[in-house]
Tab-separated table of N, CA and C in Angstrom:
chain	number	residue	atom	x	y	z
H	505	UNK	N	105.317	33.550	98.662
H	505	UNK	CA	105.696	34.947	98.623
H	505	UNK	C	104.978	35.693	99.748
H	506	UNK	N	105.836	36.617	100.227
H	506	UNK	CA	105.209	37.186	101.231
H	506	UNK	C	104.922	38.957	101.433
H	507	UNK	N	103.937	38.932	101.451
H	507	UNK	CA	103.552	40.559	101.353
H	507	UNK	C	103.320	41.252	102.525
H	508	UNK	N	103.868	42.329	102.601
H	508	UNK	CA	104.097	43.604	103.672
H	508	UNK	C	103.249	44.515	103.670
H	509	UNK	N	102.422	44.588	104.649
H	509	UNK	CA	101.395	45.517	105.103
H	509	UNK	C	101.945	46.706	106.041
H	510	UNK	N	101.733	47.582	106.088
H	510	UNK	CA	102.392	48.792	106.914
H	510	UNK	C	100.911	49.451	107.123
H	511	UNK	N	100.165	49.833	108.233
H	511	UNK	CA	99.155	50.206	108.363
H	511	UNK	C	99.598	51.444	109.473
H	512	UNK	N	98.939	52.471	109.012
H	512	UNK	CA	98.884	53.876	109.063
H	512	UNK	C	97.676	54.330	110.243
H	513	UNK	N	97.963	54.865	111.485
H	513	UNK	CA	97.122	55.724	112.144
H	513	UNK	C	95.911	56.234	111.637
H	514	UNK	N	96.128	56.927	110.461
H	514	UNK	CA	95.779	58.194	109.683
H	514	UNK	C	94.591	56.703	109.020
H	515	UNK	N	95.081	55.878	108.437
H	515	UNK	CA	93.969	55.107	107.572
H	515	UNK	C	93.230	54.491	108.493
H	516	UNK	N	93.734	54.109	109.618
H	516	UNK	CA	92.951	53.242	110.132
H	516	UNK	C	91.380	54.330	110.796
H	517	UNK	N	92.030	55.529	111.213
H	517	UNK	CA	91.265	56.632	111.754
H	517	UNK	C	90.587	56.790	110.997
H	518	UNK	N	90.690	57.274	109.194
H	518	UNK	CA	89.383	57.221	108.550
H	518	UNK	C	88.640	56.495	108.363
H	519	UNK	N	88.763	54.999	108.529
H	519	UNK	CA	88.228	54.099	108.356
H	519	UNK	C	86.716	53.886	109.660
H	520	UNK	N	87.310	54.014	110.815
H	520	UNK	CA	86.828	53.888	111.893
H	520	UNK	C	85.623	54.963	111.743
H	521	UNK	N	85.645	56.553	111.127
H	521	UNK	CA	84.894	57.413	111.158
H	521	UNK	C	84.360	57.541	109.576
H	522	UNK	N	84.284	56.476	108.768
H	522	UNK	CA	83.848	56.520	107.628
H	522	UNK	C	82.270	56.629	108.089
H	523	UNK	N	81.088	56.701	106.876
H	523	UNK	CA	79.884	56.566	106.997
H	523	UNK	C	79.231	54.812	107.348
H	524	UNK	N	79.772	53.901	106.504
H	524	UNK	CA	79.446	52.689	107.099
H	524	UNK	C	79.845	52.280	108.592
H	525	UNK	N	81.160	52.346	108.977
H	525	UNK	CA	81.157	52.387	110.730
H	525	UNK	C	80.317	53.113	111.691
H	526	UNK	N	79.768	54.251	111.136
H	526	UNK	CA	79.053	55.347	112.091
H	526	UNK	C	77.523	54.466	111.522
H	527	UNK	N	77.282	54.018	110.748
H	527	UNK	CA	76.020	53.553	110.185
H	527	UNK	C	75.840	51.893	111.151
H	528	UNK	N	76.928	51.268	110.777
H	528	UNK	CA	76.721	50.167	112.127
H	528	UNK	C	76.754	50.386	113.444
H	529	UNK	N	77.028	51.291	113.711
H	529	UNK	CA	77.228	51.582	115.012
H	529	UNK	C	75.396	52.142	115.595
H	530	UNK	N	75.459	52.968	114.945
H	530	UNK	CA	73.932	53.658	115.299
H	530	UNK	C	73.185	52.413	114.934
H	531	UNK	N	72.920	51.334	113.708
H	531	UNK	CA	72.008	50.170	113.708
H	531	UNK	C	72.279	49.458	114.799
H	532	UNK	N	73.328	49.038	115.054
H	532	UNK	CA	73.538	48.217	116.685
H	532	UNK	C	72.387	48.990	117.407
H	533	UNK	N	72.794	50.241	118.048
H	533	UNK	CA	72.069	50.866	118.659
H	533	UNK	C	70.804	50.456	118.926
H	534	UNK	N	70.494	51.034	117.773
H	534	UNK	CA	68.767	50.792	117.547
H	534	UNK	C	68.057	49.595	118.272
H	535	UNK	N	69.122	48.750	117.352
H	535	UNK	CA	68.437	47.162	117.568
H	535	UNK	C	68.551	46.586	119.100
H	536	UNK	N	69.319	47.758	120.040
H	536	UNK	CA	69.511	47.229	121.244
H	536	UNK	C	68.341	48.032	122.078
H	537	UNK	N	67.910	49.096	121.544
H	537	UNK	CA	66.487	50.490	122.079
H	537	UNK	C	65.886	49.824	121.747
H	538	UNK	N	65.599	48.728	120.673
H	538	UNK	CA	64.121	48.235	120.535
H	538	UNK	C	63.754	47.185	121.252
H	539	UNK	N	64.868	46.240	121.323
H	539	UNK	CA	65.014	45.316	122.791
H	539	UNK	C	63.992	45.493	124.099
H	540	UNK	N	65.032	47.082	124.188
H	540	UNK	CA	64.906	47.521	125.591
H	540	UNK	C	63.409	47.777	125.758
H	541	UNK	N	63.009	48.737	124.327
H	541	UNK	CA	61.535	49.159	124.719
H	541	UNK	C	60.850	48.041	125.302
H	542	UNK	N	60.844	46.663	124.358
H	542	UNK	CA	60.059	45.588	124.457
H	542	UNK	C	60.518	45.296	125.383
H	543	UNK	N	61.311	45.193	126.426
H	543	UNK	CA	61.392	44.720	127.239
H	543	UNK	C	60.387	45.364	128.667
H	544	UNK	N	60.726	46.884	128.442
H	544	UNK	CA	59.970	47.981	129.471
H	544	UNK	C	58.681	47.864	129.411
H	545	UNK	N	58.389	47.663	127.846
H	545	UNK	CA	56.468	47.423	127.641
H	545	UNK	C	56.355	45.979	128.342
H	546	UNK	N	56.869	44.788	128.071
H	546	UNK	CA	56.876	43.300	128.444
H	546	UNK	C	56.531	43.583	130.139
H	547	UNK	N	57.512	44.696	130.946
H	547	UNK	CA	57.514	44.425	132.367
H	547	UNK	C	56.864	46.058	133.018
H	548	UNK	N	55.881	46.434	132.281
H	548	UNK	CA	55.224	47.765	132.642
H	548	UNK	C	56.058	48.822	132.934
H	549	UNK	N	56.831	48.843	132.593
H	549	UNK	CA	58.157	49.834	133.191
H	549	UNK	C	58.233	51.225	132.069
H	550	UNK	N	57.518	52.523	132.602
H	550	UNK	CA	57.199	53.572	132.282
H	550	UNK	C	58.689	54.368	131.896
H	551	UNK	N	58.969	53.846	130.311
H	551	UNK	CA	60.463	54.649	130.418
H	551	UNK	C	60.510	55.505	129.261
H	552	UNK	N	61.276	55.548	128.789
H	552	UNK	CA	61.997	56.466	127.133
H	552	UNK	C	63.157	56.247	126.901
H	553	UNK	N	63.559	55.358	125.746
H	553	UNK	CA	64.688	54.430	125.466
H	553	UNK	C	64.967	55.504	124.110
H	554	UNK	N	66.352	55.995	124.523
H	554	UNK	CA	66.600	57.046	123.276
H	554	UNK	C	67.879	56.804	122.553
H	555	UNK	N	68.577	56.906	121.339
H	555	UNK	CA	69.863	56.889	120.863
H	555	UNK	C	70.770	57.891	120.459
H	556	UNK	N	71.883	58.093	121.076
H	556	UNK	CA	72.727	58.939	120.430
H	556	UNK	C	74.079	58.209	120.172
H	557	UNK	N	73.914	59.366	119.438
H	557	UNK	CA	75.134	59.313	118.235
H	557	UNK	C	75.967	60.150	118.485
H	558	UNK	N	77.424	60.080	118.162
H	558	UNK	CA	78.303	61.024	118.363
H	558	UNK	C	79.786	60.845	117.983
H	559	UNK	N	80.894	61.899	118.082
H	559	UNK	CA	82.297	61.318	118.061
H	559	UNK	C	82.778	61.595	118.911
H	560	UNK	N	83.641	61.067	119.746
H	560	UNK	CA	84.666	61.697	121.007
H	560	UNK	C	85.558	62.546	120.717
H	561	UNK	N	85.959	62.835	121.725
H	561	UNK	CA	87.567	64.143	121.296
H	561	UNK	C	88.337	63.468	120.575
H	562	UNK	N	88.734	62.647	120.961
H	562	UNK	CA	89.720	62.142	119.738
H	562	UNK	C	89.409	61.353	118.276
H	563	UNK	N	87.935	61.817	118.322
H	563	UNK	CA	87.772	61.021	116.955
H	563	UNK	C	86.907	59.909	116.449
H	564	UNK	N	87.076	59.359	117.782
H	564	UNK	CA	86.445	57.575	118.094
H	564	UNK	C	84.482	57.987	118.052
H	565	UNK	N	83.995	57.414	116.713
H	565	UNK	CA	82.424	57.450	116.990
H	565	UNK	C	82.196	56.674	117.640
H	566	UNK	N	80.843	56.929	118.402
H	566	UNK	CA	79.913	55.941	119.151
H	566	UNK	C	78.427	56.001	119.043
H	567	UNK	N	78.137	55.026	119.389
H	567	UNK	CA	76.229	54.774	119.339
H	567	UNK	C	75.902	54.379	120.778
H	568	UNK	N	74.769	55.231	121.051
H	568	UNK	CA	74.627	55.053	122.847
H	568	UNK	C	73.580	54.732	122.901
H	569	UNK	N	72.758	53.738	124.183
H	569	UNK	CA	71.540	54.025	123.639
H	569	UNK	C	71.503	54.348	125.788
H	570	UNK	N	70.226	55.261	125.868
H	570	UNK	CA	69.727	55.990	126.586
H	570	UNK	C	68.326	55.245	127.418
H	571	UNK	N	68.483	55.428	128.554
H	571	UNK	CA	66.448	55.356	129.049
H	571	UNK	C	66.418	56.614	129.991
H	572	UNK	N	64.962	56.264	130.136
H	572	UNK	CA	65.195	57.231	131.601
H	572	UNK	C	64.490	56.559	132.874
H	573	UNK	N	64.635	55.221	132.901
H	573	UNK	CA	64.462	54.683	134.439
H	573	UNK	C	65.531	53.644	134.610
H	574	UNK	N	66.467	55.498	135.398
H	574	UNK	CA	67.816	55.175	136.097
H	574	UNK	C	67.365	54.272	137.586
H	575	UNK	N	65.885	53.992	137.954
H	575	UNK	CA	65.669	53.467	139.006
H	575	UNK	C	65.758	51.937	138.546
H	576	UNK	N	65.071	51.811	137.530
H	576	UNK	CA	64.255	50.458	137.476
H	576	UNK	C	65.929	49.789	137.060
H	577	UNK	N	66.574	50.900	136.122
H	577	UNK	CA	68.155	49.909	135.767
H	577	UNK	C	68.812	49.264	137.038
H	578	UNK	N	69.102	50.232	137.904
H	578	UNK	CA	69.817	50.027	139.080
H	578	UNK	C	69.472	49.331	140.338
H	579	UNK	N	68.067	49.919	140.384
H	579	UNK	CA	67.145	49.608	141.813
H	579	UNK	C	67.726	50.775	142.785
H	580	UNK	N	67.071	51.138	143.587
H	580	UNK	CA	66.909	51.145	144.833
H	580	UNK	C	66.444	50.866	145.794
H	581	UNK	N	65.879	51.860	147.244
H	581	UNK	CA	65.428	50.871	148.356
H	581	UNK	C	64.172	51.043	147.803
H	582	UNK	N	63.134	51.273	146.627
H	582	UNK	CA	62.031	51.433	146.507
H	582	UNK	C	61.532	50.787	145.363
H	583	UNK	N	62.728	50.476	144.229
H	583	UNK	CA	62.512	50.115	143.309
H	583	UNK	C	63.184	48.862	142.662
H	584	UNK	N	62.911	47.569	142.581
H	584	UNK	CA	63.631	46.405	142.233
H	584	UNK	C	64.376	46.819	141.174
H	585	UNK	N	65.410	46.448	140.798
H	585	UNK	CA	67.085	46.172	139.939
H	585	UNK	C	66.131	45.410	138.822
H	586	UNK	N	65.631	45.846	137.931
H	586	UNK	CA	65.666	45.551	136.216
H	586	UNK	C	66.474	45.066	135.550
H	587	UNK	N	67.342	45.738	135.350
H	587	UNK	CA	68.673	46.130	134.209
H	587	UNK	C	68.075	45.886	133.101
H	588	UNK	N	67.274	46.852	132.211
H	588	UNK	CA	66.678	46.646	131.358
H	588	UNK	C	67.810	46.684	130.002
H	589	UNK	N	68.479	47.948	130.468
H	589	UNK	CA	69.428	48.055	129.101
H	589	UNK	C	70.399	47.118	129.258
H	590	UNK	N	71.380	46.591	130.066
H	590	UNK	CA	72.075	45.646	130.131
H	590	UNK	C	71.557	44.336	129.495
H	591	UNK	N	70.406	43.959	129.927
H	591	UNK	CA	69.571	42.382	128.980
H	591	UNK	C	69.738	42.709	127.360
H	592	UNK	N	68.711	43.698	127.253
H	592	UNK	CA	68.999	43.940	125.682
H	592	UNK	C	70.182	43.742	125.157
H	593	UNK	N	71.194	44.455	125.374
H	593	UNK	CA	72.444	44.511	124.836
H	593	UNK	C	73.084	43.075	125.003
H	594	UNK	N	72.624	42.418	125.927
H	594	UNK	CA	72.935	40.795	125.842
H	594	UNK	C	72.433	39.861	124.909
H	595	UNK	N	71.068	40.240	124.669
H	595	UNK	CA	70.385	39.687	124.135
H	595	UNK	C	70.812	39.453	122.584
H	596	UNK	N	71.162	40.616	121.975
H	596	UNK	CA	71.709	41.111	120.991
H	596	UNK	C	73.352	40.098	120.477
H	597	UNK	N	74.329	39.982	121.486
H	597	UNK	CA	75.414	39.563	121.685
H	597	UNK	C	75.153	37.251	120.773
């Protein structure tokens, strides 16, 4: 026997912005800032690994996570290429 599912915009949208999705989303987070810290303390790298939270215009939550050494992520001509937040978030994967 075969059963028919019809799935709805509208359900799938609350679903996505329920409290448990916004709750995994921000724990991902976390667990990827704490990475990172340990990683910045591991390689002396003077930063501030922060998380936000939020919903987009249309709805869609997200969990971000933040530093503030846009040098050490990227590099420049002064500062070697880290990628501190990129590892973490691998690490995690």
């Amino acid at each position: 026997m075969t059963t028919r599912i019809t799935l709805h915009f509208q359900g799938i949208g609350d679903a996505m912005r329920s409290a448990g999705v916004r709750g995994a989303l921000t724990g991902q987070a976390e667990k990827i800032a704490a990475r990172a810290r340990s990683i910045n303390n591991a390689e002396h790298i003077d930063a501030t690994v922060g998380v936000e939270s939020g919903t987009r215009p249309k709805g869609r939550p997200y969990g971000r996570v933040t530093s503030t050494a846009v040098d050490a992520e990227f590099g420049n001509s002064k500062t070697a290429r880290r990628r501190v937040l990129g590892r973490a978030a691998e690490q995690g994967s």
